[in-house]
Amino acid sequence: RRAMALLRVRHCRILLYCRRAPPRCPACGGDLRCAGLASAPVRLRNPFRHGHGQPRAFLIRPSHGTFLDGYDGHSDLHVGITNSQGVVYNYDQEGVHRAGGGWEQCISIPLVQPDMWELLQHWDNLLEEFSLEEAWLPHRYEEQQHNCFTFALAFVNRVRQGRSREPLSKAQFTESFLLPRTREASRYLTLHQELAHRDVYIVPLAEQEQDS
């Protein structure tokens, strides 16, 4: 199910979030249609991507359901790595899966830059060979210490090792790559959930922003 776009309108010391811009400001009653460029609706970037269209990426999705349809912000998340065709390699108690569906709404973190020619060419083979290693057999799975995140980060570090880079700890990877994306997604989800129950959601502008 595709959600309507989220819009932001700035007017009279407030930020107004909505699906459709109202003709008048709900705070001051002013006519938004004549308010000029500064109050024109701005479409917010949707942070969720169709995972199977994101090659060579680190993907995050809820273990059950989707972000925009019932995710409460606390339920378990599942992660995986895509090959060049968008097939998602992911690990759980049944071993490694190669999923061609089910990852249609994800947080996506690209892992390969366009100028990394050699890695672009060998990515699929590296991922397939890695996924066949004994470490990822079903009986090795352990929910807290040897899970989907362990699998994905271990592959990222295998690639880094091949490029003579230092491995990343879970904390380093989370801080550098995951948190900026998950914070953006969390803000978007909050707005999405607020607008499920009302037509507009109003946030007062901080004083320092009012004159900027």
Tab-separated table of N, CA, C and O in Angstrom, residues 37-134:
chain	number	residue	atom	x	y	z
A	37	LEU	N	6.265	32.385	-1.993
A	37	LEU	CA	7.149	31.227	-2.147
A	37	LEU	C	7.602	30.659	-0.805
A	37	LEU	O	7.758	29.446	-0.648
A	38	ALA	N	7.811	31.523	0.178
A	38	ALA	CA	8.307	31.059	1.479
A	38	ALA	C	7.344	30.076	2.141
A	38	ALA	O	7.747	29.235	2.952
A	39	SER	N	6.059	30.171	1.795
A	39	SER	CA	5.061	29.277	2.388
A	39	SER	C	4.559	28.216	1.414
A	39	SER	O	3.542	27.574	1.667
A	40	ALA	N	5.263	28.055	0.313
A	40	ALA	CA	4.859	27.021	-0.650
A	40	ALA	C	5.074	25.635	-0.036
A	40	ALA	O	6.053	25.408	0.680
A	41	PRO	N	4.157	24.696	-0.288
A	41	PRO	CA	4.333	23.339	0.260
A	41	PRO	C	5.599	22.674	-0.268
A	41	PRO	O	5.913	22.760	-1.455
A	42	VAL	N	6.329	22.038	0.624
A	42	VAL	CA	7.542	21.290	0.273
A	42	VAL	C	7.278	19.820	0.534
A	42	VAL	O	6.838	19.439	1.633
A	43	ARG	N	7.526	19.003	-0.457
A	43	ARG	CA	7.324	17.556	-0.297
A	43	ARG	C	8.500	16.953	0.462
A	43	ARG	O	9.663	17.157	0.090
A	44	LEU	N	8.219	16.205	1.515
A	44	LEU	CA	9.277	15.571	2.298
A	44	LEU	C	9.763	14.305	1.614
A	44	LEU	O	8.974	13.554	1.037
A	45	ARG	N	11.056	14.082	1.708
A	45	ARG	CA	11.641	12.877	1.120
A	45	ARG	C	11.166	11.659	1.896
A	45	ARG	O	11.263	11.603	3.121
A	46	ASN	N	10.663	10.680	1.182
A	46	ASN	CA	10.293	9.407	1.805
A	46	ASN	C	11.576	8.602	2.036
A	46	ASN	O	12.282	8.271	1.077
A	47	PRO	N	11.907	8.280	3.298
A	47	PRO	CA	13.176	7.589	3.570
A	47	PRO	C	13.145	6.094	3.261
A	47	PRO	O	14.168	5.425	3.370
A	48	PHE	N	11.992	5.569	2.883
A	48	PHE	CA	11.874	4.131	2.646
A	48	PHE	C	11.986	3.824	1.153
A	48	PHE	O	11.404	4.510	0.320
A	49	ARG	N	12.728	2.779	0.833
A	49	ARG	CA	13.019	2.414	-0.548
A	49	ARG	C	12.553	0.995	-0.843
A	49	ARG	O	12.492	0.151	0.052
A	50	HIS	N	12.283	0.743	-2.111
A	50	HIS	CA	11.984	-0.613	-2.561
A	50	HIS	C	13.312	-1.360	-2.590
A	50	HIS	O	14.160	-1.129	-3.445
A	51	GLY	N	13.494	-2.249	-1.612
A	51	GLY	CA	14.800	-2.872	-1.415
A	51	GLY	C	15.318	-3.643	-2.608
A	51	GLY	O	16.524	-3.679	-2.861
A	52	HIS	N	14.409	-4.251	-3.374
A	52	HIS	CA	14.865	-5.068	-4.512
A	52	HIS	C	15.308	-4.197	-5.692
A	52	HIS	O	15.830	-4.720	-6.672
A	53	GLY	N	15.123	-2.899	-5.554
A	53	GLY	CA	15.645	-1.962	-6.551
A	53	GLY	C	16.886	-1.236	-6.075
A	53	GLY	O	17.312	-0.252	-6.681
A	54	GLN	N	17.456	-1.725	-4.976
A	54	GLN	CA	18.647	-1.097	-4.384
A	54	GLN	C	19.814	-2.081	-4.432
A	54	GLN	O	20.026	-2.851	-3.501
A	55	PRO	N	20.581	-2.102	-5.505
A	55	PRO	CA	21.681	-3.066	-5.611
A	55	PRO	C	22.821	-2.758	-4.646
A	55	PRO	O	23.094	-1.593	-4.343
A	56	ARG	N	23.440	-3.813	-4.162
A	56	ARG	CA	24.647	-3.717	-3.325
A	56	ARG	C	24.417	-2.768	-2.146
A	56	ARG	O	25.173	-1.813	-1.938
A	57	ALA	N	23.388	-3.073	-1.373
A	57	ALA	CA	23.014	-2.191	-0.266
A	57	ALA	C	22.763	-2.990	1.005
A	57	ALA	O	22.507	-4.200	0.963
A	58	PHE	N	22.838	-2.307	2.126
A	58	PHE	CA	22.473	-2.836	3.436
A	58	PHE	C	21.032	-2.401	3.680
A	58	PHE	O	20.733	-1.196	3.652
A	59	LEU	N	20.138	-3.356	3.888
A	59	LEU	CA	18.714	-3.052	4.031
A	59	LEU	C	18.226	-3.345	5.449
A	59	LEU	O	18.686	-4.283	6.090
A	60	ILE	N	17.267	-2.541	5.899
A	60	ILE	CA	16.618	-2.743	7.198
A	60	ILE	C	15.110	-2.703	6.988
A	60	ILE	O	14.593	-1.794	6.322
A	61	ARG	N	14.405	-3.666	7.551
A	61	ARG	CA	12.940	-3.660	7.528
A	61	ARG	C	12.423	-4.291	8.816
A	61	ARG	O	13.163	-4.995	9.508
A	62	PRO	N	11.156	-4.050	9.171
A	62	PRO	CA	10.595	-4.751	10.329
A	62	PRO	C	10.562	-6.264	10.070
A	62	PRO	O	10.363	-6.697	8.934
A	63	SER	N	10.738	-7.048	11.122
A	63	SER	CA	10.658	-8.497	10.978
A	63	SER	C	9.264	-8.931	10.533
A	63	SER	O	9.101	-9.929	9.838
A	64	HIS	N	8.249	-8.155	10.924
A	64	HIS	CA	6.870	-8.447	10.527
A	64	HIS	C	6.208	-7.146	10.071
A	64	HIS	O	6.381	-6.108	10.694
A	65	GLY	N	5.476	-7.218	8.981
A	65	GLY	CA	4.785	-6.033	8.485
A	65	GLY	C	5.729	-5.054	7.810
A	65	GLY	O	6.837	-5.424	7.392
A	66	THR	N	5.299	-3.802	7.712
A	66	THR	CA	6.107	-2.770	7.071
A	66	THR	C	6.193	-1.548	7.982
A	66	THR	O	5.417	-1.402	8.930
A	67	PHE	N	7.130	-0.649	7.673
A	67	PHE	CA	7.305	0.553	8.489
A	67	PHE	C	6.041	1.414	8.512
A	67	PHE	O	5.629	1.910	9.557
A	68	LEU	N	5.424	1.604	7.343
A	68	LEU	CA	4.317	2.552	7.243
A	68	LEU	C	2.957	1.938	7.548
A	68	LEU	O	1.942	2.623	7.480
A	69	ASP	N	2.945	0.671	7.891
A	69	ASP	CA	1.667	0.015	8.160
A	69	ASP	C	1.745	-0.776	9.468
A	69	ASP	O	1.876	-1.997	9.475
A	70	GLY	N	1.737	-0.047	10.575
A	70	GLY	CA	1.638	-0.701	11.867
A	70	GLY	C	2.915	-0.823	12.672
A	70	GLY	O	2.872	-1.303	13.803
A	71	TYR	N	4.063	-0.392	12.144
A	71	TYR	CA	5.301	-0.506	12.926
A	71	TYR	C	5.244	0.449	14.115
A	71	TYR	O	4.931	1.632	13.964
A	72	ASP	N	5.560	-0.060	15.315
A	72	ASP	CA	5.404	0.743	16.533
A	72	ASP	C	6.697	1.389	17.012
A	72	ASP	O	6.720	2.072	18.045
A	73	GLY	N	7.780	1.214	16.263
A	73	GLY	CA	9.045	1.821	16.662
A	73	GLY	C	9.871	0.970	17.612
A	73	GLY	O	11.009	1.312	17.923
A	74	HIS	N	9.313	-0.137	18.083
A	74	HIS	CA	10.025	-0.972	19.058
A	74	HIS	C	10.147	-2.433	18.623
A	74	HIS	O	10.947	-3.168	19.188
A	75	SER	N	9.361	-2.860	17.672
A	75	SER	CA	9.385	-4.259	17.243
A	75	SER	C	10.725	-4.608	16.603
A	75	SER	O	11.488	-3.730	16.192
A	76	ASP	N	10.987	-5.899	16.499
A	76	ASP	CA	12.263	-6.361	15.949
A	76	ASP	C	12.437	-5.932	14.492
A	76	ASP	O	11.475	-5.871	13.726
A	77	LEU	N	13.691	-5.678	14.153
A	77	LEU	CA	14.050	-5.353	12.773
A	77	LEU	C	14.872	-6.493	12.189
A	77	LEU	O	15.508	-7.258	12.909
A	78	HIS	N	14.853	-6.590	10.861
A	78	HIS	CA	15.609	-7.614	10.153
A	78	HIS	C	16.482	-6.900	9.122
A	78	HIS	O	16.067	-5.878	8.557
A	79	VAL	N	17.700	-7.390	8.905
A	79	VAL	CA	18.599	-6.744	7.950
A	79	VAL	C	19.098	-7.755	6.923
A	79	VAL	O	19.086	-8.971	7.156
A	80	GLY	N	19.543	-7.238	5.794
A	80	GLY	CA	20.079	-8.082	4.734
A	80	GLY	C	20.976	-7.277	3.816
A	80	GLY	O	21.099	-6.051	3.946
A	81	ILE	N	21.597	-7.971	2.889
A	81	ILE	CA	22.491	-7.356	1.897
A	81	ILE	C	22.007	-7.750	0.510
A	81	ILE	O	21.742	-8.932	0.258
A	82	THR	N	21.902	-6.780	-0.391
A	82	THR	CA	21.471	-7.105	-1.755
A	82	THR	C	22.659	-7.391	-2.671
A	82	THR	O	23.738	-6.826	-2.514
A	83	ASN	N	22.397	-8.265	-3.652
A	83	ASN	CA	23.377	-8.433	-4.723
A	83	ASN	C	23.100	-7.399	-5.819
A	83	ASN	O	22.291	-6.483	-5.633
A	84	SER	N	23.728	-7.540	-6.959
A	84	SER	CA	23.590	-6.530	-8.019
A	84	SER	C	22.199	-6.526	-8.635
A	84	SER	O	21.814	-5.564	-9.293
A	85	GLN	N	21.424	-7.601	-8.420
A	85	GLN	CA	20.086	-7.708	-8.995
A	85	GLN	C	18.977	-7.416	-7.977
A	85	GLN	O	17.802	-7.579	-8.276
A	86	GLY	N	19.356	-7.003	-6.769
A	86	GLY	CA	18.362	-6.709	-5.746
A	86	GLY	C	17.853	-7.920	-4.990
A	86	GLY	O	16.866	-7.817	-4.258
A	87	VAL	N	18.505	-9.079	-5.156
A	87	VAL	CA	18.164	-10.248	-4.337
A	87	VAL	C	18.757	-10.021	-2.950
A	87	VAL	O	19.936	-9.664	-2.820
A	88	VAL	N	17.949	-10.215	-1.910
A	88	VAL	CA	18.380	-9.897	-0.545
A	88	VAL	C	18.877	-11.158	0.159
A	88	VAL	O	18.108	-12.085	0.427
A	89	TYR	N	20.145	-11.163	0.477
A	89	TYR	CA	20.738	-12.239	1.271
A	89	TYR	C	20.546	-11.880	2.740
A	89	TYR	O	20.981	-10.813	3.188
A	90	ASN	N	19.868	-12.758	3.481
A	90	ASN	CA	19.622	-12.485	4.894
A	90	ASN	C	19.652	-13.787	5.680
A	90	ASN	O	19.349	-14.850	5.148
A	91	TYR	N	20.020	-13.666	6.939
A	91	TYR	CA	20.292	-14.841	7.782
A	91	TYR	C	19.338	-14.887	8.968
A	91	TYR	O	19.097	-13.874	9.625
A	92	ASP	N	18.780	-16.074	9.219
A	92	ASP	CA	17.972	-16.283	10.417
A	92	ASP	C	18.143	-17.720	10.902
A	92	ASP	O	19.080	-18.415	10.474
A	93	GLN	N	17.256	-18.174	11.768
A	93	GLN	CA	17.407	-19.505	12.363
A	93	GLN	C	17.281	-20.637	11.343
A	93	GLN	O	17.584	-21.791	11.649
A	94	GLU	N	16.847	-20.308	10.122
A	94	GLU	CA	16.770	-21.321	9.063
A	94	GLU	C	17.969	-21.249	8.116
A	94	GLU	O	18.020	-21.973	7.120
A	95	GLY	N	18.913	-20.392	8.412
A	95	GLY	CA	20.086	-20.238	7.561
A	95	GLY	C	19.985	-19.002	6.676
A	95	GLY	O	19.251	-18.061	6.986
A	96	VAL	N	20.711	-19.027	5.565
A	96	VAL	CA	20.738	-17.881	4.658
A	96	VAL	C	19.611	-17.994	3.631
A	96	VAL	O	19.423	-19.045	3.018
A	97	HIS	N	18.880	-16.905	3.469
A	97	HIS	CA	17.824	-16.818	2.452
A	97	HIS	C	18.279	-15.884	1.342
A	97	HIS	O	19.011	-14.927	1.588
A	98	ARG	N	17.821	-16.165	0.145
A	98	ARG	CA	18.053	-15.279	-1.003
A	98	ARG	C	16.671	-14.843	-1.484
A	98	ARG	O	16.019	-15.557	-2.225
A	99	ALA	N	16.244	-13.680	-1.025
A	99	ALA	CA	14.853	-13.250	-1.196
A	99	ALA	C	14.687	-12.340	-2.407
A	99	ALA	O	15.369	-11.319	-2.537
A	100	GLY	N	13.742	-12.715	-3.261
A	100	GLY	CA	13.397	-11.881	-4.401
A	100	GLY	C	12.160	-11.051	-4.162
A	100	GLY	O	11.720	-10.289	-5.022
A	101	GLY	N	11.574	-11.170	-2.963
A	101	GLY	CA	10.387	-10.399	-2.589
A	101	GLY	C	10.350	-10.234	-1.081
A	101	GLY	O	11.089	-10.893	-0.349
A	102	GLY	N	9.490	-9.328	-0.623
A	102	GLY	CA	9.314	-9.130	0.807
A	102	GLY	C	10.089	-7.976	1.404
A	102	GLY	O	9.938	-7.655	2.581
A	103	TRP	N	10.923	-7.332	0.582
A	103	TRP	CA	11.724	-6.199	1.067
A	103	TRP	C	11.365	-4.945	0.281
A	103	TRP	O	12.222	-4.209	-0.184
A	104	GLU	N	10.069	-4.711	0.129
A	104	GLU	CA	9.615	-3.610	-0.724
A	104	GLU	C	9.605	-2.253	-0.020
A	104	GLU	O	9.432	-1.230	-0.658
A	105	GLN	N	9.797	-2.255	1.312
A	105	GLN	CA	9.775	-0.980	2.052
A	105	GLN	C	10.867	-1.032	3.105
A	105	GLN	O	10.679	-1.577	4.186
A	106	CYS	N	12.014	-0.465	2.780
A	106	CYS	CA	13.206	-0.612	3.616
A	106	CYS	C	13.927	0.714	3.807
A	106	CYS	O	13.804	1.633	3.003
A	107	ILE	N	14.728	0.746	4.850
A	107	ILE	CA	15.799	1.734	4.938
A	107	ILE	C	16.979	1.128	4.186
A	107	ILE	O	17.345	-0.024	4.423
A	108	SER	N	17.545	1.889	3.266
A	108	SER	CA	18.609	1.362	2.400
A	108	SER	C	19.884	2.191	2.561
A	108	SER	O	19.843	3.422	2.499
A	109	ILE	N	21.004	1.507	2.768
A	109	ILE	CA	22.305	2.155	2.882
A	109	ILE	C	23.204	1.598	1.779
A	109	ILE	O	23.611	0.430	1.831
A	110	PRO	N	23.488	2.390	0.738
A	110	PRO	CA	24.363	1.904	-0.344
A	110	PRO	C	25.754	1.567	0.201
A	110	PRO	O	26.286	2.280	1.048
A	111	LEU	N	26.324	0.495	-0.312
A	111	LEU	CA	27.620	0.034	0.190
A	111	LEU	C	28.764	0.200	-0.803
A	111	LEU	O	29.924	0.100	-0.415
A	112	VAL	N	28.456	0.450	-2.067
A	112	VAL	CA	29.492	0.515	-3.097
A	112	VAL	C	29.365	1.824	-3.870
A	112	VAL	O	28.270	2.184	-4.323
A	113	GLN	N	30.481	2.534	-4.005
A	113	GLN	CA	30.494	3.761	-4.793
A	113	GLN	C	30.640	3.418	-6.280
A	113	GLN	O	31.214	2.392	-6.645
A	114	PRO	N	30.126	4.291	-7.171
A	114	PRO	CA	30.166	3.995	-8.614
A	114	PRO	C	31.570	3.822	-9.187
A	114	PRO	O	31.744	3.189	-10.225
A	115	ASP	N	32.595	4.376	-8.499
A	115	ASP	CA	33.964	4.279	-9.044
A	115	ASP	C	34.702	3.032	-8.558
A	115	ASP	O	35.861	2.819	-8.902
A	116	MET	N	34.051	2.197	-7.767
A	116	MET	CA	34.696	0.971	-7.268
A	116	MET	C	34.504	-0.158	-8.275
A	116	MET	O	33.791	-1.133	-8.038
A	117	TRP	N	35.148	-0.035	-9.417
A	117	TRP	CA	34.884	-0.926	-10.555
A	117	TRP	C	35.075	-2.396	-10.222
A	117	TRP	O	34.237	-3.231	-10.538
A	118	GLU	N	36.196	-2.699	-9.576
A	118	GLU	CA	36.498	-4.115	-9.312
A	118	GLU	C	35.464	-4.726	-8.377
A	118	GLU	O	34.988	-5.849	-8.584
A	119	LEU	N	35.088	-3.963	-7.345
A	119	LEU	CA	34.105	-4.459	-6.388
A	119	LEU	C	32.736	-4.619	-7.056
A	119	LEU	O	32.010	-5.587	-6.784
A	120	LEU	N	32.388	-3.707	-7.945
A	120	LEU	CA	31.119	-3.821	-8.675
A	120	LEU	C	31.061	-5.139	-9.449
A	120	LEU	O	30.028	-5.808	-9.495
A	121	GLN	N	32.184	-5.514	-10.036
A	121	GLN	CA	32.240	-6.717	-10.869
A	121	GLN	C	32.166	-8.003	-10.032
A	121	GLN	O	31.591	-8.996	-10.470
A	122	HIS	N	32.742	-7.969	-8.839
A	122	HIS	CA	32.879	-9.202	-8.061
A	122	HIS	C	31.901	-9.326	-6.908
A	122	HIS	O	31.926	-10.331	-6.198
A	123	TRP	N	31.084	-8.332	-6.714
A	123	TRP	CA	30.185	-8.289	-5.548
A	123	TRP	C	29.336	-9.565	-5.409
A	123	TRP	O	29.261	-10.169	-4.348
A	124	ASP	N	28.692	-9.956	-6.497
A	124	ASP	CA	27.772	-11.103	-6.418
A	124	ASP	C	28.495	-12.384	-6.027
A	124	ASP	O	27.992	-13.162	-5.196
A	125	ASN	N	29.654	-12.611	-6.598
A	125	ASN	CA	30.419	-13.813	-6.250
A	125	ASN	C	30.876	-13.781	-4.798
A	125	ASN	O	30.820	-14.804	-4.098
A	126	LEU	N	31.337	-12.608	-4.349
A	126	LEU	CA	31.778	-12.472	-2.963
A	126	LEU	C	30.625	-12.776	-1.999
A	126	LEU	O	30.799	-13.487	-1.007
A	127	LEU	N	29.453	-12.242	-2.306
A	127	LEU	CA	28.296	-12.411	-1.428
A	127	LEU	C	27.827	-13.868	-1.410
A	127	LEU	O	27.515	-14.419	-0.351
A	128	GLU	N	27.801	-14.497	-2.578
A	128	GLU	CA	27.367	-15.889	-2.653
A	128	GLU	C	28.346	-16.807	-1.907
A	128	GLU	O	27.935	-17.663	-1.118
A	129	GLU	N	29.638	-16.607	-2.143
A	129	GLU	CA	30.646	-17.437	-1.460
A	129	GLU	C	30.586	-17.234	0.050
A	129	GLU	O	30.670	-18.196	0.823
A	130	PHE	N	30.433	-15.995	0.459
A	130	PHE	CA	30.346	-15.688	1.893
A	130	PHE	C	29.149	-16.385	2.534
A	130	PHE	O	29.233	-16.944	3.627
A	131	SER	N	28.022	-16.369	1.828
A	131	SER	CA	26.787	-16.921	2.382
A	131	SER	C	26.848	-18.439	2.545
A	131	SER	O	26.063	-19.021	3.294
A	132	LEU	N	27.777	-19.096	1.835
A	132	LEU	CA	27.904	-20.545	1.902
A	132	LEU	C	28.835	-21.014	3.019
A	132	LEU	O	28.985	-22.210	3.242
A	133	GLU	N	29.440	-20.074	3.737
A	133	GLU	CA	30.387	-20.456	4.789
A	133	GLU	C	29.669	-21.116	5.968
A	133	GLU	O	28.497	-20.859	6.236
A	134	GLU	N	30.421	-21.942	6.662
A	134	GLU	CA	29.860	-22.743	7.747
A	134	GLU	C	29.263	-21.873	8.864
A	134	GLU	O	28.335	-22.289	9.567
